[in-house]
Short mmCIF file of C-alpha atoms in Angstrom, two decimals:
data_model
loop_
_atom_site.label_atom_id
_atom_site.label_comp_id
_atom_site.label_asym_id
_atom_site.label_seq_id
_atom_site.Cartn_x
_atom_site.Cartn_y
_atom_site.Cartn_z
CA MET G 21 34.00 4.68 11.98
CA GLY G 22 37.32 3.60 12.61
CA LYS G 23 41.22 3.22 9.72
CA ARG G 24 39.84 -0.02 9.39
CA MET G 25 37.02 -0.13 8.37
CA SER G 26 37.61 3.26 5.88
CA TRP G 27 39.61 2.06 4.37
CA LYS G 28 37.87 -1.44 3.86
CA VAL G 29 35.24 0.59 2.83
CA ILE G 30 38.08 2.55 -0.03
CA MET G 31 38.69 -0.59 -0.88
CA ALA G 32 35.56 -1.93 -1.61
CA LEU G 33 34.33 1.04 -3.57
CA SER G 34 37.55 1.55 -5.85
CA ALA G 35 35.20 -0.72 -8.19
CA LEU G 36 32.17 1.41 -8.20
CA THR G 37 35.15 4.74 -8.76
CA THR G 38 38.80 6.09 -9.20
CA LEU G 39 38.28 8.53 -6.25
CA GLY G 40 40.06 12.24 -7.94
CA SER G 41 39.12 11.06 -11.29
CA PRO G 42 36.76 11.85 -14.04
CA LEU G 43 34.25 8.74 -14.61
CA TYR G 44 32.84 8.36 -18.39
CA VAL G 45 29.24 7.09 -17.69
CA ALA G 46 26.59 6.91 -20.81
CA ASN G 47 23.94 9.69 -21.08
CA ALA G 48 20.50 7.99 -19.87
CA ASN G 49 18.65 7.60 -23.34
CA THR G 50 15.44 9.63 -22.43
CA LYS G 51 13.06 8.19 -24.61
CA SER G 52 13.48 4.70 -22.90
CA LEU G 53 12.27 6.36 -19.43
CA PRO G 54 8.57 5.86 -17.98
CA LYS G 55 6.52 9.06 -18.41
CA THR G 56 5.33 10.49 -15.08
CA HIS G 57 2.07 10.92 -15.11
CA TYR G 58 0.39 12.55 -11.76
CA LEU G 59 -3.59 11.74 -11.04
CA ALA G 60 -5.41 14.18 -8.58
CA ALA G 61 -8.15 13.23 -5.63
CA ASN G 62 -11.80 15.01 -6.89
CA ALA G 63 -14.87 15.05 -6.90
CA ASP G 64 -13.34 14.00 -11.20
CA ASN G 65 -11.44 11.63 -10.28
CA VAL G 66 -12.04 9.34 -7.94
CA ARG G 67 -15.08 6.58 -7.13
CA TRP G 68 -16.62 6.19 -3.90
CA GLY G 69 -17.47 2.22 -3.03
CA ASN G 70 -17.29 0.79 -6.45
CA ILE G 71 -13.94 -1.44 -7.92
CA GLY G 72 -15.89 -2.86 -10.82
CA LYS G 73 -15.91 -1.51 -14.71
CA GLY G 74 -15.34 1.89 -15.42
CA ASP G 75 -14.38 4.48 -17.46
CA PRO G 76 -10.91 5.30 -17.28
CA VAL G 77 -9.74 8.71 -15.49
CA LEU G 78 -6.32 8.19 -16.98
CA THR G 79 -4.33 5.44 -19.77
CA VAL G 80 -1.15 4.73 -19.38
CA ASN G 81 1.97 2.74 -20.73
CA SER G 82 3.19 -0.44 -19.08
CA GLY G 83 6.74 0.96 -17.28
CA ASP G 84 5.14 4.40 -16.57
CA ILE G 85 4.41 6.00 -13.32
CA VAL G 86 1.81 7.52 -12.12
CA THR G 87 1.61 9.94 -8.53
CA VAL G 88 -1.62 9.19 -7.34
CA GLU G 89 -3.67 10.45 -4.37
CA ALA G 90 -5.57 8.92 -1.80
CA ILE G 91 -7.69 10.21 0.65
CA THR G 92 -8.95 8.49 2.73
CA HIS G 93 -13.14 8.23 3.37
CA HIS G 94 -13.15 8.03 7.13
CA SER G 95 -11.77 12.25 6.69
CA GLY G 96 -15.60 13.38 8.13
CA ASP G 97 -14.77 11.89 11.49
CA ASP G 98 -12.46 15.64 12.20
CA TYR G 99 -13.76 17.90 9.50
CA GLU G 100 -11.15 20.44 10.99
CA ARG G 101 -8.08 18.60 10.62
CA MET G 102 -8.24 16.19 7.59
CA ILE G 103 -10.90 18.47 5.57
CA GLU G 104 -11.00 21.84 5.98
CA GLY G 105 -9.01 24.24 3.66
CA ASP G 106 -8.00 21.25 1.27
CA ALA G 107 -9.66 21.99 -1.75
CA GLY G 108 -9.42 18.31 -3.09
CA VAL G 109 -11.11 16.95 -0.35
CA GLU G 110 -13.52 19.69 -0.12
CA ASP G 111 -14.60 18.64 -3.58
CA ILE G 112 -14.75 15.14 -2.71
CA PHE G 113 -17.11 15.55 0.25
CA HIS G 114 -19.00 18.22 -0.56
CA TRP G 115 -22.76 17.94 0.62
CA ASP G 116 -25.22 19.70 1.76
CA SER G 117 -28.30 20.63 1.34
CA VAL G 118 -28.30 21.37 -2.27
CA GLU G 119 -25.46 20.03 -3.62
CA LYS G 120 -23.67 16.40 -3.53
CA ASN G 121 -20.77 16.96 -5.00
CA GLU G 122 -19.96 11.60 -5.03
CA ASP G 123 -23.96 11.24 -5.15
CA LEU G 124 -23.97 7.39 -5.80
CA ARG G 125 -21.49 6.59 -2.69
CA GLY G 126 -21.74 3.19 -3.46
CA PRO G 127 -22.39 0.30 -2.49
CA GLY G 128 -18.73 0.27 -0.70
CA VAL G 129 -17.78 2.72 0.59
CA HIS G 130 -13.71 3.66 0.51
CA ILE G 131 -13.09 6.79 -1.87
CA MET G 132 -10.52 5.38 -5.35
CA THR G 133 -8.88 7.28 -7.08
CA GLY G 134 -9.28 5.92 -10.63
CA PRO G 135 -9.52 3.45 -12.72
CA ILE G 136 -6.83 4.08 -15.02
CA ALA G 137 -6.43 1.75 -18.30
CA VAL G 138 -3.42 0.20 -19.09
CA ASP G 139 -2.96 0.27 -22.68
CA GLY G 140 -2.35 -3.03 -23.87
CA ALA G 141 -3.87 -4.95 -20.81
CA GLU G 142 -5.65 -7.67 -21.72
CA PRO G 143 -7.76 -10.62 -19.70
CA GLY G 144 -4.47 -13.44 -18.75
CA ASP G 145 -2.13 -10.70 -18.35
CA VAL G 146 -0.24 -9.91 -14.89
CA LEU G 147 -1.04 -6.78 -12.90
CA GLU G 148 2.62 -5.54 -11.31
CA VAL G 149 1.73 -2.42 -9.24
CA LYS G 150 5.80 -1.24 -7.74
CA ILE G 151 5.04 1.31 -4.94
CA LEU G 152 8.67 3.37 -5.05
CA ASP G 153 7.20 5.84 -2.27
CA MET G 154 4.27 7.18 0.19
CA LYS G 155 4.02 10.27 1.83
CA LEU G 156 0.81 11.50 4.10
CA ARG G 157 -0.68 14.50 2.86
CA PRO G 158 -0.19 17.24 4.99
CA ASN G 159 -3.92 18.97 6.32
CA GLY G 160 -5.53 22.39 3.96
CA ASN G 161 -6.43 24.44 7.78
CA GLU G 162 -3.04 26.39 8.75
CA LYS G 163 -3.61 26.40 12.63
CA HIS G 164 -2.64 22.88 11.90
CA GLU G 165 -0.02 22.53 9.28
CA GLY G 166 2.84 20.28 9.51
CA LYS G 167 0.82 17.59 10.57
CA THR G 168 -1.76 14.70 8.95
CA TYR G 169 -4.48 12.88 10.49
CA GLY G 170 -5.73 10.13 10.58
CA VAL G 171 -9.54 8.33 12.28
CA ASN G 172 -9.00 4.25 13.66
CA ALA G 173 -13.06 3.61 13.66
CA ALA G 174 -14.00 0.77 15.94
CA ALA G 175 -17.00 -0.27 13.67
CA ASN G 176 -19.83 -1.58 13.84
CA TRP G 177 -18.06 -4.37 11.28
CA GLY G 178 -15.68 -5.08 13.73
CA TYR G 179 -14.38 -8.69 15.55
CA LEU G 180 -16.41 -8.48 19.43
CA TYR G 181 -18.58 -5.83 18.46
CA GLY G 182 -21.39 -6.58 21.08
CA ASP G 183 -18.51 -8.73 23.55
CA MET G 184 -17.26 -5.91 24.77
CA ALA G 185 -17.68 -6.08 28.65
CA GLU G 186 -18.25 -3.19 29.59
CA GLU G 187 -21.12 -1.04 28.97
CA PRO G 188 -22.79 -0.49 26.07
CA LYS G 189 -21.32 -3.53 24.89
CA LYS G 190 -22.61 -2.62 21.19
CA ARG G 191 -20.48 1.05 20.75
CA GLU G 192 -18.85 3.06 18.29
CA VAL G 193 -15.30 4.34 19.57
CA VAL G 194 -13.34 7.24 16.81
CA THR G 195 -10.11 8.08 17.71
CA ILE G 196 -7.69 10.99 15.90
CA TYR G 197 -4.03 10.18 15.75
CA GLU G 198 -2.22 12.59 14.25
CA MET G 199 1.63 12.37 12.65
CA GLU G 200 4.45 15.02 10.84
CA SER G 201 4.03 15.67 7.85
CA ASP G 202 7.75 15.56 6.96
CA GLY G 203 7.74 12.00 4.49
CA VAL G 204 10.17 10.09 7.70
CA THR G 205 7.87 9.99 10.28
CA ASP G 206 8.17 6.83 12.02
CA TYR G 207 4.91 7.38 14.92
CA ALA G 208 1.87 7.72 15.81
CA THR G 209 0.00 9.63 18.96
CA ALA G 210 -3.29 9.87 20.41
CA LEU G 211 -4.79 13.16 19.48
CA TYR G 212 -8.66 12.63 21.42
CA SER G 213 -11.57 9.77 21.09
CA PHE G 214 -15.16 10.49 21.12
CA ARG G 215 -17.90 7.57 21.42
CA TRP G 216 -20.23 8.46 18.03
CA THR G 217 -24.41 9.36 18.39
CA PRO G 218 -26.57 9.29 15.77
CA GLN G 219 -25.11 12.33 13.27
CA THR G 220 -27.77 13.72 10.36
CA ASP G 221 -27.37 13.78 7.27
CA PRO G 222 -27.59 17.45 5.06
CA ASP G 223 -30.30 15.38 3.65
CA GLY G 224 -31.85 15.47 7.25
CA LYS G 225 -31.11 11.08 7.48
CA VAL G 226 -30.20 10.33 10.82
CA HIS G 227 -27.40 7.62 11.48
CA PRO G 228 -27.63 5.70 14.34
CA THR G 229 -24.18 4.24 14.24
CA ILE G 230 -20.78 4.56 10.54
CA ASP G 231 -23.35 2.98 8.43
CA TYR G 232 -22.23 5.42 5.13
CA PRO G 233 -19.22 6.98 4.25
CA GLY G 234 -18.88 10.68 4.08
CA VAL G 235 -21.30 11.63 6.93
CA ILE G 236 -19.59 14.16 8.59
CA VAL G 237 -19.66 14.70 12.78
CA ASP G 238 -21.10 17.67 13.67
CA HIS G 239 -19.25 18.01 17.01
CA ASP G 240 -21.81 19.40 19.14
CA THR G 241 -23.26 16.20 19.72
CA VAL G 242 -20.11 13.84 21.23
CA GLU G 243 -17.43 14.60 24.13
CA GLU G 244 -13.73 14.55 22.81
CA ASN G 245 -11.79 12.60 25.73
CA TYR G 246 -8.27 14.16 25.50
CA SER G 247 -6.73 11.08 27.51
CA VAL G 248 -6.52 8.63 25.43
CA LEU G 249 -3.20 6.04 25.28
CA LYS G 250 -1.57 8.49 26.62
CA GLY G 251 2.76 8.09 26.36
CA VAL G 252 1.91 5.33 23.68
CA LYS G 253 3.55 5.16 19.97
CA VAL G 254 2.34 3.82 17.57
CA PRO G 255 4.29 2.16 13.63
CA VAL G 256 3.51 4.54 10.79
CA ARG G 257 4.09 2.19 8.49
CA LEU G 258 2.44 3.73 4.93
CA HIS G 259 0.10 1.53 3.05
CA PHE G 260 -2.82 1.56 0.44
CA GLY G 261 -5.86 -1.24 1.50
CA THR G 262 -7.74 -0.83 -1.53
CA MET G 263 -6.06 -0.94 -4.33
CA GLY G 264 -6.37 -3.74 -6.90
CA VAL G 265 -8.58 -3.78 -10.30
CA ALA G 266 -12.18 -4.79 -11.96
CA PRO G 267 -13.15 -8.01 -11.75
CA LYS G 268 -15.33 -9.65 -14.73
CA GLU G 269 -17.97 -10.84 -12.91
CA ALA G 270 -20.16 -7.13 -12.82
CA ASP G 271 -20.04 -4.08 -13.79
CA ILE G 272 -19.99 -1.95 -9.92
CA VAL G 273 -17.99 -3.53 -7.23
CA ASP G 274 -18.50 -3.77 -3.91
CA SER G 275 -15.29 -1.97 -2.09
CA VAL G 276 -15.11 -3.34 0.41
CA PRO G 277 -14.79 -7.49 0.18
CA PRO G 278 -11.58 -8.01 -1.79
CA SER G 279 -11.29 -11.18 -4.00
CA TYR G 280 -8.76 -12.78 -6.59
CA PHE G 281 -8.47 -9.25 -8.20
CA GLY G 282 -7.39 -7.52 -5.51
CA GLY G 283 -9.15 -4.67 -3.86
CA ASN G 284 -9.81 -3.94 -0.10
CA VAL G 285 -7.18 -6.13 0.87
CA ASP G 286 -5.57 -4.55 4.18
CA ASP G 287 -2.17 -6.16 4.40
CA TRP G 288 0.14 -3.32 5.58
CA ARG G 289 3.38 -4.66 3.69
CA VAL G 290 0.94 -3.34 0.51
CA THR G 291 3.66 -0.29 1.06
CA GLU G 292 6.50 1.32 -0.30
CA GLY G 293 9.45 -1.31 -1.31
CA ALA G 294 6.40 -3.71 -2.53
CA SER G 295 5.76 -4.83 -5.57
CA MET G 296 1.98 -6.20 -6.31
CA TYR G 297 0.57 -9.09 -8.40
CA TYR G 298 -2.66 -8.75 -9.53
CA PRO G 299 -4.78 -11.01 -12.62
CA VAL G 300 -6.25 -8.82 -15.38
CA SER G 301 -9.14 -10.18 -16.40
CA VAL G 302 -11.08 -6.63 -18.28
CA PRO G 303 -9.49 -5.15 -20.95
CA GLY G 304 -7.39 -2.20 -19.56
CA ALA G 305 -6.82 -3.87 -16.87
CA LEU G 306 -8.27 -1.01 -14.69
CA LEU G 307 -6.45 0.31 -11.30
CA SER G 308 -8.13 1.62 -9.01
CA VAL G 309 -6.20 2.85 -5.37
CA GLY G 310 -7.42 3.75 -1.96
CA ASP G 311 -7.93 3.25 1.51
CA PRO G 312 -4.62 5.45 2.43
CA HIS G 313 -3.31 4.21 6.03
CA ALA G 314 -0.74 4.93 8.28
CA GLY G 315 -0.57 1.11 10.81
CA GLN G 316 -2.92 -0.99 11.41
CA GLY G 317 -2.03 -4.98 13.17
CA ASP G 318 -2.17 -7.92 11.15
CA SER G 319 -6.33 -8.90 11.79
CA GLU G 320 -7.76 -4.72 11.59
CA ILE G 321 -10.06 -6.10 15.06
CA ASN G 322 -11.62 -2.95 15.76
CA GLY G 323 -12.74 -2.34 12.37
CA THR G 324 -10.48 0.17 10.44
CA ALA G 325 -6.91 0.53 10.18
CA ILE G 326 -5.29 4.80 10.79
CA GLU G 327 -7.44 5.68 7.93
CA THR G 328 -5.21 8.60 6.93
CA SER G 329 -5.14 10.81 3.29
CA VAL G 330 -0.98 9.59 1.37
CA THR G 331 -0.14 10.58 -1.98
CA GLY G 332 2.57 7.55 -3.34
CA ASP G 333 4.16 7.01 -6.35
CA ILE G 334 3.47 4.00 -7.89
CA GLN G 335 4.75 1.93 -11.91
CA VAL G 336 2.32 -0.65 -13.18
CA ILE G 337 4.49 -2.92 -15.34
CA LEU G 338 2.53 -4.76 -17.97
CA HIS G 339 3.43 -8.97 -17.90
CA LYS G 340 1.80 -10.16 -21.11
CA LYS G 341 0.75 -14.44 -20.57
CA ALA G 342 2.81 -15.66 -23.42
CA ASP G 343 6.04 -14.27 -21.21
CA LEU G 344 4.72 -14.74 -17.47
CA ASP G 345 7.17 -16.77 -15.88
CA LYS G 346 6.63 -19.53 -13.31
CA LYS G 347 5.90 -17.69 -10.62
CA LEU G 348 3.19 -15.51 -11.84
CA SER G 349 1.66 -18.61 -14.75
CA ASP G 350 -1.57 -19.26 -13.54
CA LEU G 351 -1.72 -16.37 -11.36
CA ASN G 352 -5.71 -15.87 -9.65
CA TYR G 353 -4.33 -13.94 -6.64
CA PRO G 354 -3.14 -11.08 -5.00
CA LEU G 355 0.55 -11.99 -4.96
CA LEU G 356 3.68 -8.41 -3.63
CA GLU G 357 6.28 -9.32 -3.42
CA ASN G 358 9.09 -7.26 -1.56
CA GLU G 359 12.98 -7.38 -0.87
CA ASN G 360 13.00 -10.32 1.39
CA GLU G 361 9.13 -11.82 0.97
CA TRP G 362 6.52 -13.31 -1.46
CA VAL G 363 3.52 -12.44 0.20
CA VAL G 364 0.45 -15.23 -0.40
CA HIS G 365 -3.02 -13.76 0.52
CA GLY G 366 -5.75 -16.02 1.04
CA PHE G 367 -9.60 -15.55 0.95
CA SER G 368 -12.56 -17.14 2.80
CA TYR G 369 -13.68 -16.99 -1.23
CA ALA G 370 -10.88 -16.96 -3.47
CA ASN G 371 -13.42 -15.55 -5.99
CA HIS G 372 -17.12 -14.83 -4.13
CA LEU G 373 -18.62 -13.51 -7.20
CA ALA G 374 -17.92 -16.45 -9.12
CA GLU G 375 -19.17 -19.32 -5.74
CA LEU G 376 -21.84 -17.42 -4.44
CA GLY G 377 -24.10 -16.26 -7.42
CA ASP G 378 -26.01 -13.49 -8.29
CA ASN G 379 -26.08 -12.17 -4.08
CA ALA G 380 -22.57 -12.93 -3.99
CA GLN G 381 -22.12 -9.55 -3.30
CA LYS G 382 -23.63 -9.46 -0.03
CA ASP G 383 -24.65 -13.08 0.91
CA ILE G 384 -20.20 -12.67 1.56
CA TYR G 385 -20.28 -10.77 4.66
CA ASN G 386 -23.12 -13.81 6.56
CA ASN G 387 -20.68 -16.80 4.49
CA SER G 388 -16.42 -16.01 5.53
CA SER G 389 -14.57 -17.39 8.43
CA ILE G 390 -10.53 -17.89 9.57
CA ASP G 391 -11.21 -21.87 8.41
CA LYS G 392 -12.36 -21.58 4.58
CA ALA G 393 -9.44 -18.77 4.18
CA MET G 394 -6.52 -20.87 6.07
CA LYS G 395 -7.35 -23.75 3.57
CA ASP G 396 -7.44 -21.35 0.63
CA ALA G 397 -4.58 -19.90 2.29
CA ALA G 398 -2.54 -23.32 2.25
CA HIS G 399 -2.85 -24.17 -1.29
CA LYS G 400 -2.80 -21.42 -3.40
CA THR G 401 1.18 -20.80 -0.95
CA LYS G 402 1.83 -24.63 -1.88
CA ASP G 403 1.13 -24.15 -5.60
CA PHE G 404 2.77 -21.19 -5.47
CA LEU G 405 6.21 -23.16 -3.94
CA MET G 406 5.49 -25.91 -6.56
CA LYS G 407 5.15 -24.31 -9.90
CA GLY G 408 7.51 -21.29 -8.68
CA MET G 409 10.03 -23.23 -6.41
CA ASP G 410 10.28 -26.34 -8.28
CA LEU G 411 9.33 -27.81 -5.23
CA THR G 412 7.40 -31.50 -4.82
CA GLU G 413 4.04 -31.82 -2.86
CA ASP G 414 6.31 -33.35 -0.20
CA GLU G 415 8.64 -30.70 0.11
CA ALA G 416 6.46 -27.99 -0.09
CA TYR G 417 3.90 -28.69 3.27
CA SER G 418 6.53 -29.62 5.32
CA LEU G 419 8.40 -26.04 4.03
CA MET G 420 5.25 -25.04 4.28
CA SER G 421 5.14 -25.67 8.06
CA VAL G 422 8.92 -25.24 8.85
CA SER G 423 9.38 -22.02 7.59
CA THR G 424 6.31 -19.93 6.26
CA ASP G 425 4.26 -17.81 8.65
CA PHE G 426 0.87 -17.91 7.73
CA GLY G 427 -1.22 -14.26 9.53
CA ILE G 428 -4.91 -13.55 9.54
CA THR G 429 -5.55 -11.02 6.76
CA GLN G 430 -8.63 -9.19 8.00
CA VAL G 431 -11.48 -10.22 9.90
CA VAL G 432 -13.83 -7.54 9.14
CA ASP G 433 -14.06 -7.58 5.19
CA GLY G 434 -17.12 -9.45 4.28
CA ASN G 435 -14.70 -11.86 2.58
CA TRP G 436 -11.97 -12.88 5.11
CA GLY G 437 -8.70 -12.94 3.98
CA VAL G 438 -5.04 -14.98 5.85
CA HIS G 439 -1.48 -14.11 4.27
CA ALA G 440 1.67 -16.67 4.34
CA VAL G 441 4.67 -15.25 4.26
CA ILE G 442 7.68 -17.73 2.27
CA GLY G 443 10.92 -16.10 3.30
CA LYS G 444 13.83 -14.96 0.13
CA GLY G 445 16.62 -16.41 1.75
CA GLN G 446 16.08 -20.13 3.18
CA PHE G 447 16.78 -20.34 -1.52
CA GLY G 448 19.71 -19.10 -1.56
CA GLU G 449 20.45 -17.18 -5.17
CA ALA G 450 18.19 -18.54 -6.92
CA GLU G 451 15.20 -15.91 -4.65
CA GLN G 452 17.67 -12.95 -3.75
CA GLN G 453 21.15 -12.74 -6.35
CA THR G 454 23.13 -10.92 -5.18
CA VAL G 455 24.50 -7.58 -7.76
CA GLY G 456 27.42 -5.58 -7.38
CA LEU G 457 26.38 -1.85 -7.29
CA ARG G 458 28.78 -0.21 -9.27
CA SER G 459 27.72 -3.02 -13.05
CA SER G 460 23.55 -2.38 -12.13
CA PHE G 461 23.59 1.26 -12.04
CA GLU G 462 26.40 2.11 -15.03
CA SER G 463 23.63 -0.32 -16.99
CA PHE G 464 21.21 1.95 -17.68
CA GLY G 465 23.33 4.77 -17.38
CA ALA G 466 23.00 5.98 -13.62
CA LYS G 467 26.75 8.48 -12.40
CA ILE G 468 28.06 6.77 -9.24
CA GLY G 469 30.17 8.66 -7.12
CA TRP G 470 31.46 8.42 -3.70
CA ASN G 471 32.62 10.78 -0.75
CA ASN G 472 35.00 9.48 1.50
CA ALA G 473 34.86 12.07 4.13
CA LYS G 474 30.94 11.49 4.44
CA GLN G 475 31.81 7.46 3.19
CA ALA G 476 28.80 7.57 0.84
CA ILE G 477 27.86 6.63 -2.11
CA THR G 478 25.87 8.99 -4.36
CA ILE G 479 23.51 7.35 -7.99
CA SER G 480 22.13 10.32 -9.98
CA TYR G 481 20.26 9.30 -13.14
CA ASN G 482 18.08 11.82 -14.70
CA GLY G 483 17.88 15.09 -12.90
CA ASN G 484 16.94 12.51 -9.30
CA LYS G 485 20.03 11.99 -7.01
CA LEU G 486 20.47 9.08 -3.97
CA VAL G 487 22.78 9.58 -1.26
CA MET G 488 23.42 6.62 1.40
CA LYS G 489 25.91 5.04 3.23
CA ILE G 490 26.98 1.24 3.49
CA GLY G 491 25.12 -0.29 6.32
CA ASP G 492 22.50 2.49 6.50
CA ALA G 493 18.71 1.68 6.82
CA THR G 494 18.56 5.45 4.90
CA ALA G 495 19.48 7.33 2.03
CA THR G 496 18.25 10.88 1.09
CA TYR G 497 16.22 11.30 -2.75
CA ASN G 498 16.91 14.09 -4.20
CA GLY G 499 17.92 15.87 -1.19
CA GLU G 500 14.71 13.99 1.11
CA LYS G 501 15.30 11.60 3.63
CA MET G 502 13.87 8.24 2.59
CA LYS G 503 13.98 4.19 3.64
CA LEU G 504 15.71 1.66 2.29
CA ILE G 505 14.32 -1.17 1.24
CA ALA G 506 17.73 -2.93 2.87
CA PRO G 507 21.09 -1.36 2.95
CA VAL G 508 24.02 -1.82 0.43
CA LEU G 509 25.94 -4.75 2.21
CA LEU G 510 29.87 -4.94 1.88
CA LEU G 511 30.50 -8.16 0.03
CA ASP G 512 34.30 -9.22 -0.32
CA GLU G 513 35.26 -5.99 -0.55
CA LYS G 514 32.97 -4.70 -3.05
CA ALA G 515 29.01 -2.84 -2.55
CA VAL G 516 26.16 -5.37 -3.01
CA VAL G 517 23.38 -5.13 -3.44
CA SER G 518 19.84 -8.00 -4.09
CA ASP G 519 19.32 -7.69 -7.90
CA TYR G 520 15.47 -6.74 -6.62
CA PHE G 521 16.99 -3.06 -4.47
CA ALA G 522 18.91 -2.90 -7.85
CA SER G 523 15.46 -3.18 -10.02
CA PHE G 524 13.41 -0.63 -7.26
CA TYR G 525 15.61 2.03 -7.03
CA LYS G 526 16.50 2.08 -10.95
CA SER G 527 12.08 2.53 -11.24
CA VAL G 528 12.83 5.49 -8.07
CA LEU G 529 15.72 7.14 -10.12
CA SER G 530 13.34 6.57 -13.45
CA LYS G 531 10.12 9.01 -11.91
CA THR G 532 10.27 12.61 -13.95
CA ASN G 533 9.85 15.57 -11.90
#
């Protein structure tokens, strides 16, 4: 940075701190800090394929932070790299001729950590889940130290299954991907692939296709192809494929079709830096988290993402019905917010459990279409713009056409999805209010420092330290590199961030380590 820019930065940060002199900071009120919980993934803390009602494995208060471990149900595709040596994953997948942990694997397939009950949550409320951090779970085998592995399965539920050009047209191909477990990995590479062959489970049942979760693949029966996707680097976008609250319509709910309660939405935007809003329909909300992904494109067309295992920090915030703002009032679908966007999620059936009758959980697989999902997403988006942004119907309809991006979320989860991405920037300060960095962070007791030599801002709170440079997309949090949801900017010689940025990193800094 040249001398001119250095001078501008110093002038901008004179509002942050008086260089070379001590800065008074109010002591953090520890009584107001959220409690931090750790929810490990093991056979006691997960359910397999069910996101319905159930006894909570953890109860939290609004504002609490939960470090939650989430395990992929595809770990058995490479036992050596994704199960062996990891006590929690071994416990979940344990299955031999004598004993089978998690005997009830259904009606869906995902390994769901939870449910987590939120004290005071009642039908009509809205639960916000703020995703503060996500990190790859290192494998437990010392032979592959420092690596994390994931699975993409071109499966029988994939969109083009049976409609391929090469023979056999009906084939399932599993590709194993490899990532570094350093917390800042930005790409994955394909390690090898194999074509699924009939697999025999410990009970003696043969699985000619990928039709049951947790079957360990016998690699003596498959041919591993190590010449696959050479030179290709797949962007790593860690996200939770399946997260949501329990619906009221049934006690046991298939984890595969998403719906108004969230669940298997499979939107890669459900990632660090995002907040998800779910309508609460049962007491306690009963939040479940799972199906973590390392990478996925919109549509998830061949059946899966890069299915991997992840540990994340989430904050749960309860919005009571009587206090809901205009964006959340009458919310009846999973809504996403991040630094720059609102994302509305539509489905072939807005509530398949209610709309398709007693056989809904089976019939949904034969009744989905993109046409229906698009219409649902369009109506929800129009309603959001009218109620949440105070637009007329004609204004909303115009904006939907000229600036809203509609995309196919997924076509493989029974209840197909279309999402609408609404940019906040077009609404100016109404949706992206700019606030001074110093004032916003000191307002809750954080200490702000400025290092002129490194031209870095340090925010300290609750024993945590966030260090970032103006204009940079990355920072360090307690000494570890992390991506920022947005860079700190200079505006009229003042360091500024958005109100969303300030709220998000207040939550990050509030975690008790």
